[in-house]
Tab-separated table of C-alpha atoms in Angstrom:
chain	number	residue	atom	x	y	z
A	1	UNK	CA	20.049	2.902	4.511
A	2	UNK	CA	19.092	1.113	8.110
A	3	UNK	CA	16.088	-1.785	7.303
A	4	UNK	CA	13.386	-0.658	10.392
A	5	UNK	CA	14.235	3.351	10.549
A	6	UNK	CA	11.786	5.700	9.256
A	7	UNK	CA	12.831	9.026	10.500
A	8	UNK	CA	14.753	11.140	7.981
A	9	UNK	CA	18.155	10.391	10.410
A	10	UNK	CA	18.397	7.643	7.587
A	11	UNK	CA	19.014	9.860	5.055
A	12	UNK	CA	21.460	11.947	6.922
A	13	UNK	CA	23.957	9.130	6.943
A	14	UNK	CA	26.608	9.033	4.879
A	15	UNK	CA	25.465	6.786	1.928
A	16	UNK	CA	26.286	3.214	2.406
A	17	UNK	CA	28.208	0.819	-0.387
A	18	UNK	CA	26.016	-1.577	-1.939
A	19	UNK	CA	26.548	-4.419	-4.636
A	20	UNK	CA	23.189	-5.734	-6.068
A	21	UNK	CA	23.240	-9.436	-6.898
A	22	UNK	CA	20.452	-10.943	-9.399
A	23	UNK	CA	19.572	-14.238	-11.467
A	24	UNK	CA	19.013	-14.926	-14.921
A	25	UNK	CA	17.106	-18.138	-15.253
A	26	UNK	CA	18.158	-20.669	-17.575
A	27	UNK	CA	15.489	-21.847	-20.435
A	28	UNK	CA	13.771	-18.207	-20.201
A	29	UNK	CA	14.588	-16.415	-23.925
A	30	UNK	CA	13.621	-13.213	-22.022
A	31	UNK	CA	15.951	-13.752	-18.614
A	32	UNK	CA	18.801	-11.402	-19.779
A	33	UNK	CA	16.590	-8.549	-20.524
A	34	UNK	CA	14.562	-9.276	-17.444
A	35	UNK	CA	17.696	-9.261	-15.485
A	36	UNK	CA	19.046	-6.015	-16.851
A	37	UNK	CA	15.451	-4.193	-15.981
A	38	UNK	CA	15.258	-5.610	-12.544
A	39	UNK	CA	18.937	-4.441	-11.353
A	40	UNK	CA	18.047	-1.426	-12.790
A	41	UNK	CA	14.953	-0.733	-10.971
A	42	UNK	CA	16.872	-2.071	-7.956
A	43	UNK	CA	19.771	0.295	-8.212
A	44	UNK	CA	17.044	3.069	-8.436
A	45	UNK	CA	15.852	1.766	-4.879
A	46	UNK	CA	18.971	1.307	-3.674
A	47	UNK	CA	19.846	4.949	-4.095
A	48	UNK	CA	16.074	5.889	-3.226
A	49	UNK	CA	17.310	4.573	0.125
A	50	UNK	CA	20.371	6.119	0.332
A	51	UNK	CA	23.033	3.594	-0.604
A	52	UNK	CA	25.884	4.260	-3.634
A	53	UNK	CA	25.616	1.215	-5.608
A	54	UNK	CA	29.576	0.262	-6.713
A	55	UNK	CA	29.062	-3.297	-8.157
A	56	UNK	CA	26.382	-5.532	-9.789
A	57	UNK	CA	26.647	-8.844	-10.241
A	58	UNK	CA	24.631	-11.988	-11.475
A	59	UNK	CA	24.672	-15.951	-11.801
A	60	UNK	CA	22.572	-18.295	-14.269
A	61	UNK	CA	21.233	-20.765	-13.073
A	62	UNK	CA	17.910	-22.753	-13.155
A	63	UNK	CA	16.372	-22.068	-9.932
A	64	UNK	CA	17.611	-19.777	-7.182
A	65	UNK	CA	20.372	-21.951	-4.311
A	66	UNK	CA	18.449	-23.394	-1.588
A	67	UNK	CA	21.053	-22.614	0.678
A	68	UNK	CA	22.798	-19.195	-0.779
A	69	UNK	CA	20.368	-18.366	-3.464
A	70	UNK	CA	23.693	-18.079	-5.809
A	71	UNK	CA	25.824	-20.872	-5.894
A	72	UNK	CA	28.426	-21.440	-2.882
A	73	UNK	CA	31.561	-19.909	-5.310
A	74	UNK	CA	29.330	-16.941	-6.174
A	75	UNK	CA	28.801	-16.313	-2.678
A	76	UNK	CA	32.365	-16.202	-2.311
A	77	UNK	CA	33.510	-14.126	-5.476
A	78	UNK	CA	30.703	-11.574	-3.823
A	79	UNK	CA	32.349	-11.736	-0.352
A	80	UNK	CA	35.525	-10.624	-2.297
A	81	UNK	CA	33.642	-8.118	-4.160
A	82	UNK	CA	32.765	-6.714	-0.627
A	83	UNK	CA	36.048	-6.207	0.521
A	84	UNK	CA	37.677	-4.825	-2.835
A	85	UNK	CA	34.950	-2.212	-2.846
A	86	UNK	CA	34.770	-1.704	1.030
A	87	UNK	CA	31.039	-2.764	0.447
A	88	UNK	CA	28.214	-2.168	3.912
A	89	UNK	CA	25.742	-3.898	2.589
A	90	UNK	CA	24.663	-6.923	-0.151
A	91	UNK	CA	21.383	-6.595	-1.815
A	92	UNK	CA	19.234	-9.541	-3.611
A	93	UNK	CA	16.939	-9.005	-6.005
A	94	UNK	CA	15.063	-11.466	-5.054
A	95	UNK	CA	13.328	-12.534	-1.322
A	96	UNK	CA	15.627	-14.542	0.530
A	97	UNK	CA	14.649	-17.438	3.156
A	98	UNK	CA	15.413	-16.862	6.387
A	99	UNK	CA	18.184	-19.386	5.865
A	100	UNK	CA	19.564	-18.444	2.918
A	101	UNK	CA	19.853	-15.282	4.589
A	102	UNK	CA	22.070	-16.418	7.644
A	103	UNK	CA	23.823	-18.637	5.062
A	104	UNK	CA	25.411	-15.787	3.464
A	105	UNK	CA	25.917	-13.363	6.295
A	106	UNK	CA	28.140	-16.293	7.468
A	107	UNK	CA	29.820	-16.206	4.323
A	108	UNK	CA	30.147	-12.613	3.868
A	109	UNK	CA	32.588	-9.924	5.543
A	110	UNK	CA	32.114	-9.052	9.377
A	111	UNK	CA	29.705	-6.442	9.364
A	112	UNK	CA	28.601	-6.747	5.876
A	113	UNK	CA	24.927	-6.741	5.902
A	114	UNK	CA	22.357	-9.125	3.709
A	115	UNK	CA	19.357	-7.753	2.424
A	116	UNK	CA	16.663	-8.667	-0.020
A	117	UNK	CA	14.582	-6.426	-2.729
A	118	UNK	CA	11.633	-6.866	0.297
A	119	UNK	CA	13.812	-5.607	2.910
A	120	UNK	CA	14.784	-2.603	0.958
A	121	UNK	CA	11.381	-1.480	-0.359
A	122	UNK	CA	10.266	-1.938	2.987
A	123	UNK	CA	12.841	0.454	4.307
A	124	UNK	CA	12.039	2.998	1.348
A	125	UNK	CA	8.687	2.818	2.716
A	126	UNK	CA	9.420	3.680	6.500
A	127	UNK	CA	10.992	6.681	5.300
A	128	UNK	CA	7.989	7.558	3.001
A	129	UNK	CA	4.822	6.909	5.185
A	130	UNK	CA	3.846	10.147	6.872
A	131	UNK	CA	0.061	9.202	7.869
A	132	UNK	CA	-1.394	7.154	10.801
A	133	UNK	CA	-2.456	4.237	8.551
A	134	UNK	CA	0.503	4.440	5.867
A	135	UNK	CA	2.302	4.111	9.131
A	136	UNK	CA	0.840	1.223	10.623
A	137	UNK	CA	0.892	-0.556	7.462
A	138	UNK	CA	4.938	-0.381	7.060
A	139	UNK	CA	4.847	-1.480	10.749
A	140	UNK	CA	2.325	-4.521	9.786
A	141	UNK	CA	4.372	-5.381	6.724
A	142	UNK	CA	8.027	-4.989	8.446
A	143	UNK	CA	6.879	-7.253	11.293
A	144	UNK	CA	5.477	-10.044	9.112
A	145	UNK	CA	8.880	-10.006	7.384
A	146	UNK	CA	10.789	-10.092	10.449
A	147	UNK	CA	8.677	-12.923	12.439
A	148	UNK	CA	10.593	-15.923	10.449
A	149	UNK	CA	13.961	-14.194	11.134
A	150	UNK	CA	14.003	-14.059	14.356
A	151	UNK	CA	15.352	-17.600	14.932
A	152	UNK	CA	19.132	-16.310	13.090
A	153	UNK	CA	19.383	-13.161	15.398
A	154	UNK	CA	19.992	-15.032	18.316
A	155	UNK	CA	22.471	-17.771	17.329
A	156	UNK	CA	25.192	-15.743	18.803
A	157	UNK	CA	23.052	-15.913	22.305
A	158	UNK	CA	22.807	-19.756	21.725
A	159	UNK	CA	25.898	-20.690	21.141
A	160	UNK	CA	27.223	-18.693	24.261
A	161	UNK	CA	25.717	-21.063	26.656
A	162	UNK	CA	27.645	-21.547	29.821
A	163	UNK	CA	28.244	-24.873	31.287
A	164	UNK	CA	26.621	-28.313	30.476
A	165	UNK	CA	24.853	-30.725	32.023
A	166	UNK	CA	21.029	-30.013	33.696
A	167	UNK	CA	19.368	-26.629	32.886
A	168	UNK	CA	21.866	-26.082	29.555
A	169	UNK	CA	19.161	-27.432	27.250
A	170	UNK	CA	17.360	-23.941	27.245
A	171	UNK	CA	20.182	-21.390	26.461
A	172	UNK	CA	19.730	-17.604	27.152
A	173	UNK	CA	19.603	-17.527	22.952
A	174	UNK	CA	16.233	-20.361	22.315
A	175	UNK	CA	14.749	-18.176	25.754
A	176	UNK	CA	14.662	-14.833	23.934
A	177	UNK	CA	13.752	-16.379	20.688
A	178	UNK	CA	10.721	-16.908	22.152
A	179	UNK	CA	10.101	-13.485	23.987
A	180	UNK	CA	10.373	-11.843	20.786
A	181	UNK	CA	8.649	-13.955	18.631
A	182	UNK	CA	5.789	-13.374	21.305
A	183	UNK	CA	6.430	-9.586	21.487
A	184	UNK	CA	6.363	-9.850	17.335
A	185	UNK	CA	2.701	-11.396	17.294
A	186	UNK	CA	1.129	-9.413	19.491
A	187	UNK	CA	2.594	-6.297	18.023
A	188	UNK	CA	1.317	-7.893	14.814
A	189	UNK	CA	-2.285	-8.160	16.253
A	190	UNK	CA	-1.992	-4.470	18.061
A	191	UNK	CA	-1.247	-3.277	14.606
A	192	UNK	CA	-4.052	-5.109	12.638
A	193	UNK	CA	-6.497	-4.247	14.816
A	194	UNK	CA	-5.506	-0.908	14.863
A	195	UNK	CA	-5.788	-0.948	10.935
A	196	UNK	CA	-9.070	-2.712	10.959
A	197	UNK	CA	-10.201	0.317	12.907
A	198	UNK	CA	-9.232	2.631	10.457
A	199	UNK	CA	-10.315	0.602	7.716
A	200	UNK	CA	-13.696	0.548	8.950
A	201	UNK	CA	-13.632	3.965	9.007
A	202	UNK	CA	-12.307	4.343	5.364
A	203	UNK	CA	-15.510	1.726	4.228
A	204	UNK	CA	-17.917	4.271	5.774
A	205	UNK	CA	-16.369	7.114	3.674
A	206	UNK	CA	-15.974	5.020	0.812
A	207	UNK	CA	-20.275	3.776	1.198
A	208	UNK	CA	-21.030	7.658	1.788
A	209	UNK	CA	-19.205	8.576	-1.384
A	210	UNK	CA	-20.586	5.521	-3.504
A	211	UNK	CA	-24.310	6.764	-1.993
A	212	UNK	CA	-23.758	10.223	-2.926
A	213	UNK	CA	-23.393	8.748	-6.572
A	214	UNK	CA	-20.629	10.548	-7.021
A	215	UNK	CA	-18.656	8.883	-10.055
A	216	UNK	CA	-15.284	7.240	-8.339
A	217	UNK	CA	-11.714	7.225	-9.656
A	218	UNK	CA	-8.763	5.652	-9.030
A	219	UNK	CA	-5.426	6.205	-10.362
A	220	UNK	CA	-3.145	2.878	-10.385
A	221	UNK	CA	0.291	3.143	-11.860
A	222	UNK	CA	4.008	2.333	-11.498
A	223	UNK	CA	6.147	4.127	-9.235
A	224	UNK	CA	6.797	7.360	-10.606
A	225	UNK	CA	4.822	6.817	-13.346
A	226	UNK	CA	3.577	10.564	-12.392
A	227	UNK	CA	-0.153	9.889	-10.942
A	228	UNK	CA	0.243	12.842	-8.232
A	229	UNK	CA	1.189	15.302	-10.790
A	230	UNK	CA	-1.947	13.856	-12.972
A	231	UNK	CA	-4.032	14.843	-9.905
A	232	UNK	CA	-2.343	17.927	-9.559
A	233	UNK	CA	-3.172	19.175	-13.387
A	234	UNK	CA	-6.723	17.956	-13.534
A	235	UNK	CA	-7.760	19.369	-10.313
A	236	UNK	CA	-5.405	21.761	-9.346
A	237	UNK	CA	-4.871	20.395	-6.058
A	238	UNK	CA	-2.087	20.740	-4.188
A	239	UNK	CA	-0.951	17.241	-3.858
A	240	UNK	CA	2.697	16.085	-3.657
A	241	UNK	CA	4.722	15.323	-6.189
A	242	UNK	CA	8.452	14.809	-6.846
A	243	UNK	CA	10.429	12.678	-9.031
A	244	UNK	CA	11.431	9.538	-6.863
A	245	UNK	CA	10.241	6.236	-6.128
A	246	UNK	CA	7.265	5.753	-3.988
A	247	UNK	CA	7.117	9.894	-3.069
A	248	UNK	CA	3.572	9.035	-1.295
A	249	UNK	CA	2.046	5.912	0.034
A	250	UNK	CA	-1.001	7.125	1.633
A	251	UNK	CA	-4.157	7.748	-0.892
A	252	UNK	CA	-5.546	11.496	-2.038
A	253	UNK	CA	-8.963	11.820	-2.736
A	254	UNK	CA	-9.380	14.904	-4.730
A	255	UNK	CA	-13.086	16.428	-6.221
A	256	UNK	CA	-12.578	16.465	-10.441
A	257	UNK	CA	-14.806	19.213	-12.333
A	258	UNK	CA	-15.930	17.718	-15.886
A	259	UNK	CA	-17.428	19.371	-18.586
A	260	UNK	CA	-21.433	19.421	-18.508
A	261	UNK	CA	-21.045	20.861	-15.005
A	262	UNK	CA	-20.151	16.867	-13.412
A	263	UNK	CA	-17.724	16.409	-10.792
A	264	UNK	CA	-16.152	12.962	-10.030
A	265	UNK	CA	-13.063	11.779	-7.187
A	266	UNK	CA	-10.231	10.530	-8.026
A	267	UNK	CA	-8.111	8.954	-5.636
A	268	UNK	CA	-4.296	8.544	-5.928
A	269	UNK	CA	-3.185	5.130	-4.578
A	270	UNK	CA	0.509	3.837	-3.839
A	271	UNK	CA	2.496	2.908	-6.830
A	272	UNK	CA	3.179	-0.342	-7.914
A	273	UNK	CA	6.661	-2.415	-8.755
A	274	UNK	CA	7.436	-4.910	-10.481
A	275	UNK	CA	7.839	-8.259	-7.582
A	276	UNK	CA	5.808	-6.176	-5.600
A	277	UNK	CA	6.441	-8.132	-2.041
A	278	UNK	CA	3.082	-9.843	-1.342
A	279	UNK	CA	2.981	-8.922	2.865
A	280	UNK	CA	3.037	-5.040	1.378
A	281	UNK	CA	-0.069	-5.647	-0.875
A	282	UNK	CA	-1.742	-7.212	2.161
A	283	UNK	CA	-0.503	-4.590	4.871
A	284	UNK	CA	-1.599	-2.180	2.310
A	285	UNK	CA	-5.058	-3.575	1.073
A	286	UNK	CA	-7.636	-1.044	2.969
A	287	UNK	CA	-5.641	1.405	0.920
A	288	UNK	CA	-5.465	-0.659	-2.657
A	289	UNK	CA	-9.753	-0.780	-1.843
A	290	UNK	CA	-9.843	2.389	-3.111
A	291	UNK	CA	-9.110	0.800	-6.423
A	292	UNK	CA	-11.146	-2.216	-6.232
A	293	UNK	CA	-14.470	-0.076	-5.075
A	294	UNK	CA	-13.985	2.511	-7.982
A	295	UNK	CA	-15.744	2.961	-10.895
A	296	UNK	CA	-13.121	3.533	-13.269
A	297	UNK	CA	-9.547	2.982	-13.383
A	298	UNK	CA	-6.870	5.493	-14.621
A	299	UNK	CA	-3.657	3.389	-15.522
A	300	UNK	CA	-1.108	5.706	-15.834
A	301	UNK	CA	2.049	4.923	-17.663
A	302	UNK	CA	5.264	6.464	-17.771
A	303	UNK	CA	5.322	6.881	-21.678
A	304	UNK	CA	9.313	7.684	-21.746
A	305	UNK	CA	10.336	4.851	-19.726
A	306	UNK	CA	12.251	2.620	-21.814
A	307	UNK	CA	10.630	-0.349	-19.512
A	308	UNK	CA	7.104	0.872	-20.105
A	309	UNK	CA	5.575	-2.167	-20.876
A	310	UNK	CA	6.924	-4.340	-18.747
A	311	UNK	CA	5.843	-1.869	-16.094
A	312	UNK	CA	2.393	-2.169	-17.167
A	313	UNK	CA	2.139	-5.823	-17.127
A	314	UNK	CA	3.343	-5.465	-13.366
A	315	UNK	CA	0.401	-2.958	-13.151
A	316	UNK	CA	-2.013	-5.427	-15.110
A	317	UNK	CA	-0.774	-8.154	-12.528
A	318	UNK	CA	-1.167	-6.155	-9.186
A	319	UNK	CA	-4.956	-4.968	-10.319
A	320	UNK	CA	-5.539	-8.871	-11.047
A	321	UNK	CA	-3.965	-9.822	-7.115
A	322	UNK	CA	-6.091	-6.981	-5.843
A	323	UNK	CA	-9.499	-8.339	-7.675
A	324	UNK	CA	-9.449	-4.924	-9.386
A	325	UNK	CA	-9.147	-6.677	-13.466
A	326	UNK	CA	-13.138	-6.620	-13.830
A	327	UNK	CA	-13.015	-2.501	-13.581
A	328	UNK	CA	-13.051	-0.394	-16.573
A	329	UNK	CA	-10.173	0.850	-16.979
A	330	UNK	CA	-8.612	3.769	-18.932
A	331	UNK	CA	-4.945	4.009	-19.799
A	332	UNK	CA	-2.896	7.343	-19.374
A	333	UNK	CA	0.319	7.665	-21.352
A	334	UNK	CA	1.598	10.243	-19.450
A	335	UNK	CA	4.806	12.278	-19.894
A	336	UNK	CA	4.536	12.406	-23.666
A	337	UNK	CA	6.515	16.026	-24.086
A	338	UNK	CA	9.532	13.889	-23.294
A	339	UNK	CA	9.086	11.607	-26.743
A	340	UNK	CA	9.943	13.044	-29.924
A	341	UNK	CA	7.716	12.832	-32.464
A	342	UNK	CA	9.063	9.369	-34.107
A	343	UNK	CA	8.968	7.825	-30.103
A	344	UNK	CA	4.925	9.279	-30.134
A	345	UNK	CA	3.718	7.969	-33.455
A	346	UNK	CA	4.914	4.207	-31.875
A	347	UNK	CA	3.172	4.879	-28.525
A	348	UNK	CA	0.346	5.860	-30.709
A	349	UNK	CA	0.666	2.778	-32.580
A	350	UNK	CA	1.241	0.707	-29.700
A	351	UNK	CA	-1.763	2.317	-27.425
A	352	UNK	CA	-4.600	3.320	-29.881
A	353	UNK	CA	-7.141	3.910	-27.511
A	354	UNK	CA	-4.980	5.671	-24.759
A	355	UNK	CA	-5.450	9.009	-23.900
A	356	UNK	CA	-1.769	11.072	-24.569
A	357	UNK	CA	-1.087	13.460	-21.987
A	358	UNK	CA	1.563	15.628	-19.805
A	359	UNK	CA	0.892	16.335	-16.601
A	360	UNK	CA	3.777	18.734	-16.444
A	361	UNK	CA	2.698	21.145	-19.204
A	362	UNK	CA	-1.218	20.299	-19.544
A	363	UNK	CA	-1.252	18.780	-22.877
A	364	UNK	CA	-4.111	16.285	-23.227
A	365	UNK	CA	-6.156	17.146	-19.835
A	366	UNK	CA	-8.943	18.505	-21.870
A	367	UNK	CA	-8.995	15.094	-24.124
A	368	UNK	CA	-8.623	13.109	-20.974
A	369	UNK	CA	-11.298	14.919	-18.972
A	370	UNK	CA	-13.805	14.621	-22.275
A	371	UNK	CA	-13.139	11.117	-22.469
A	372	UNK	CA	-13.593	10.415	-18.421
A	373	UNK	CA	-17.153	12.245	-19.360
A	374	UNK	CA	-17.719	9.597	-21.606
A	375	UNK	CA	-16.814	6.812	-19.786
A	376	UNK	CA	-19.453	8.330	-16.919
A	377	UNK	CA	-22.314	8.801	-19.855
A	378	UNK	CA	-21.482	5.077	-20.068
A	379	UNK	CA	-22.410	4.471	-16.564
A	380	UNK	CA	-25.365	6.260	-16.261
A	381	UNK	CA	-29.093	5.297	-17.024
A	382	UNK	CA	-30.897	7.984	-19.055
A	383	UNK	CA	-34.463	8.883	-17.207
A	384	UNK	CA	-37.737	11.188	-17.168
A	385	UNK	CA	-38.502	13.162	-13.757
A	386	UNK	CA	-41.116	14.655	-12.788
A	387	UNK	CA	-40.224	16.643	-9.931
A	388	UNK	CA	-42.930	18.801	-7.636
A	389	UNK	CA	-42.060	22.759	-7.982
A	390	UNK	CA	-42.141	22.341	-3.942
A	391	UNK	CA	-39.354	20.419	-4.516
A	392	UNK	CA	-36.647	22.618	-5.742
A	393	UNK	CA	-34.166	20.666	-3.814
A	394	UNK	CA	-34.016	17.616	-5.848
A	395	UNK	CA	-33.966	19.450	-9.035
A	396	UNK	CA	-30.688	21.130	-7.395
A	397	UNK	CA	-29.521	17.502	-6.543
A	398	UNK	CA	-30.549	16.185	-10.200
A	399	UNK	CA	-27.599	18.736	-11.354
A	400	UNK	CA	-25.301	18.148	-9.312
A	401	UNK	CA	-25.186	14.410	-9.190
A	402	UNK	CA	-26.271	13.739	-12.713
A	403	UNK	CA	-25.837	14.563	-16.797
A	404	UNK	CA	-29.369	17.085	-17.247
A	405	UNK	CA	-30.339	16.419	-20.799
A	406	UNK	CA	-33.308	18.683	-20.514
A	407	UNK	CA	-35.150	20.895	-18.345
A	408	UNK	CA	-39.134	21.696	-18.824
A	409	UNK	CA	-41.965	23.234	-16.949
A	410	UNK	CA	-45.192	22.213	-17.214
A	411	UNK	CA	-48.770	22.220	-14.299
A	412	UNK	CA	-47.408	19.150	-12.245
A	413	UNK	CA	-43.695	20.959	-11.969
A	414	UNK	CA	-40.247	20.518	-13.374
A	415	UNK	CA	-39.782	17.764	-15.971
A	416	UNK	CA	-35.822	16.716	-16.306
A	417	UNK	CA	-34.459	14.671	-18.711
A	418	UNK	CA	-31.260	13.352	-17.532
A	419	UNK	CA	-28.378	10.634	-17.249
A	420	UNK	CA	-28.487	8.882	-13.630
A	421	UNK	CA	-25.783	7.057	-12.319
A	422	UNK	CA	-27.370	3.996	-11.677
A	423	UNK	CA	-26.531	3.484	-8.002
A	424	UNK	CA	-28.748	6.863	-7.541
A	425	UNK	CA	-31.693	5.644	-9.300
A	426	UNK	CA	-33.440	3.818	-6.358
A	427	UNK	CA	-32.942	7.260	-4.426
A	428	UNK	CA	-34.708	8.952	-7.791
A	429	UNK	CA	-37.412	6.528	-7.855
A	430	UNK	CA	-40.269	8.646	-6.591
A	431	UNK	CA	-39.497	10.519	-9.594
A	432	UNK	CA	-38.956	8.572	-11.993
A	433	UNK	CA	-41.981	9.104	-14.981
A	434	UNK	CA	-42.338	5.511	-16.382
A	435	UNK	CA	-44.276	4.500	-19.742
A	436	UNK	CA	-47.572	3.451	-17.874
A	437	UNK	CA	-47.536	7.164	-15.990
């Protein structure tokens, strides 16, 4: 694991030693099982970035150290840790101040590093983003974490100032400092406008496919909650899958076939975590606007994960940050051949109104697709056209954009009775057979 490098060289390496350090917070009834999921979903993205996790350890207290986040003889037990267990590299669970930070690299080892859960996700994604944009946003997002370090990766430059006297009050360190924090904004505004570019390209595809009034959804989900391989069985798309933590970052848009001859998108977004770092939802929000711009919302949950719900709150909590909680949403138990049948009659019980499914052997798609179709029905407006026999082509259009009820023929040319969605029914308005007609 190397924070900043996103080739796969990173994963050559031989795997670096890690201990993972957490709080439980006093007063909270929940803080020990909170504690237990959280270094558990932290060990997963330790090894997710290549490091062998060989110790976990944890302090209670009411609120995290100002100075060390743990308290000052924590700090040292975990220095001692470090050299027992020939440890690289200390990971918090939580985001550390730039102090805090150079607080405990002073107390730990020589060449120990200090890293929080932001630095590591952020270094999970560098190794992950393979697009232009997915690229640029880890960029965006690792800059904005580095600008208020800067300041601690110079000390050594500061305190090797030579002489005294006039001219010493500006030391080689405080001059660099200030390069780089210069160099750091303006690669922060190269990158943003770079991603406003692209964004603005994304909003055009994302008007053209809301014109079209083609029905638009989004899958939002934990990490590995399975939402490519969802994609994958409904459509038969070849979209990439594997079993790891944030596998793909950049959004698939793939066309859905319904029943009753519809066809919808649905868009695969990047997965969610719980303390999802706040800098990654914004370097990430053109992408996330898939979401908020859809029509409906697939939340897909990882039915055998013993964390499920607390995954799902995170979920709940990111669509709320995102503006997304006013969307109707759908939720997707998927993975369900994994329960046994005691384990599925409490997700049952639990979930009444989700849809049971596994992507991996195809039970459920034909429920789920059925109920998507009824969802749509929902958002449609059922009409009367009358449509000129000279125009054939909007009869063609009626069927492929919306639910035909019924087809007649009569001197003045085709009647349909359909379901419109109704962000098509201003283009359908010359149509459109009203009472007074």
């Amino acid at each position: 694991m190397s924070f900043g490098i996103s080739d796969q060289a990173a994963s050559m390496e031989q795997a670096e030693r890690a201990v993972l350090v957490g709080i439980e917070r006093k007063g909270d009834p929940d803080a020990a099982m909170r504690l237990a999921s959280t270094l558990s979903e932290l060990e997963r993205l330790s090894e997710t970035a290549g490091a062998s996790v060989v110790a976990t350890t944890s302090q209670r207290l009411v609120s995290p150290n100002p100075r060390t986040f743990v308290g000052s003889g924590k700090a040292e037990e975990i220095a001692s840790l470090c050299l027992a267990h020939a440890v690289d590299v200390v990971i918090f669970d939580e985001e550390l101040t730039p102090a805090q930070q150079g607080n405990l690299e002073k107390i730990m080892p020589r060449n120990v590093k200090v890293i929080d859960r932001t630095a590591l996700i952020l270094d999970i994604f560098a190794l992950h983003a393979t697009s232009k944009e997915g690229r640029l946003q880890v960029r965006l997002a690792q800059n904005q974490y580095l600008l208020p370090r800067l300041r601690g990766m110079w000390t050594h430059l500061a305190s090797n100032r030579m002489g005294g006297g006039v001219g010493s009050r500006f030391g080689e360190g405080e001059s660099q400092l200030e390069v780089d924090r210069r160099l750091v904004r303006k690669r922060i505004t190269t990158i943003r406008r770079e991603l406003d570019h692209l964004a603005s390209v994304r909003a055009v595809q994302r008007r053209s496919r809301r014109l079209s009034g083609v029905f638009r959804i989004a899958e939002a989900g934990y990490t590995n909650a399975g939402k490519s391989s969802l994609i994958h069985a409904l459509t038969g798309a070849d979209v990439l899958s594997y079993d790891k933590l944030f596998a793909t970052l950049d959004s698939t848009t793939r066309r859905l076939s319904l029943p009753e001859g519809r066809d919808a998108t649905i868009t695969d977004t990047v997965g969610f975590i719980q303390k999802l770092p706040t800098n990654l939802i914004e370097a990430f929000r053109s992408t996330l606007d898939e979401i908020s711009e859809a029509d409906l919302i697939l939340h897909v949950v990882d039915a055998s994960s013993p964390r499920r719900d607390a995954q799902a709150k995170a979920v709940v909590e990111t669509l709320g940050l995102i503006e997304a909680q006013d969307i109707p949403c759908m939720v997707v138990c998927n993975k369900v051949d994994l329960l046994d049948d005691e384990e599925r009659a409490e997700l049952i019980r639990q979930h009444p109104d989700a849809c049971l499914v596994s992507a991996r052997t195809g039970e459920g798609m034909d429920a789920l697709k059925t109920a998507i179709v009824e969802r749509i029905a929902a958002y449609e407006v059922p009409v009367v056209l009358s449509v000129p026999f000279d125009r054939g082509d909007a009869v063609s259009r009626v069927h492929s954009e919306c639910t035909v009820l019924e087809e007649s023929y009569d001197e003045r040319g085709t009647t349909v009775v359909a379901r419109i969605p109704s962000g098509l029914l201003e283009a359908y308005a010359p149509f459109i057979v009203r009472d007074d007609d």
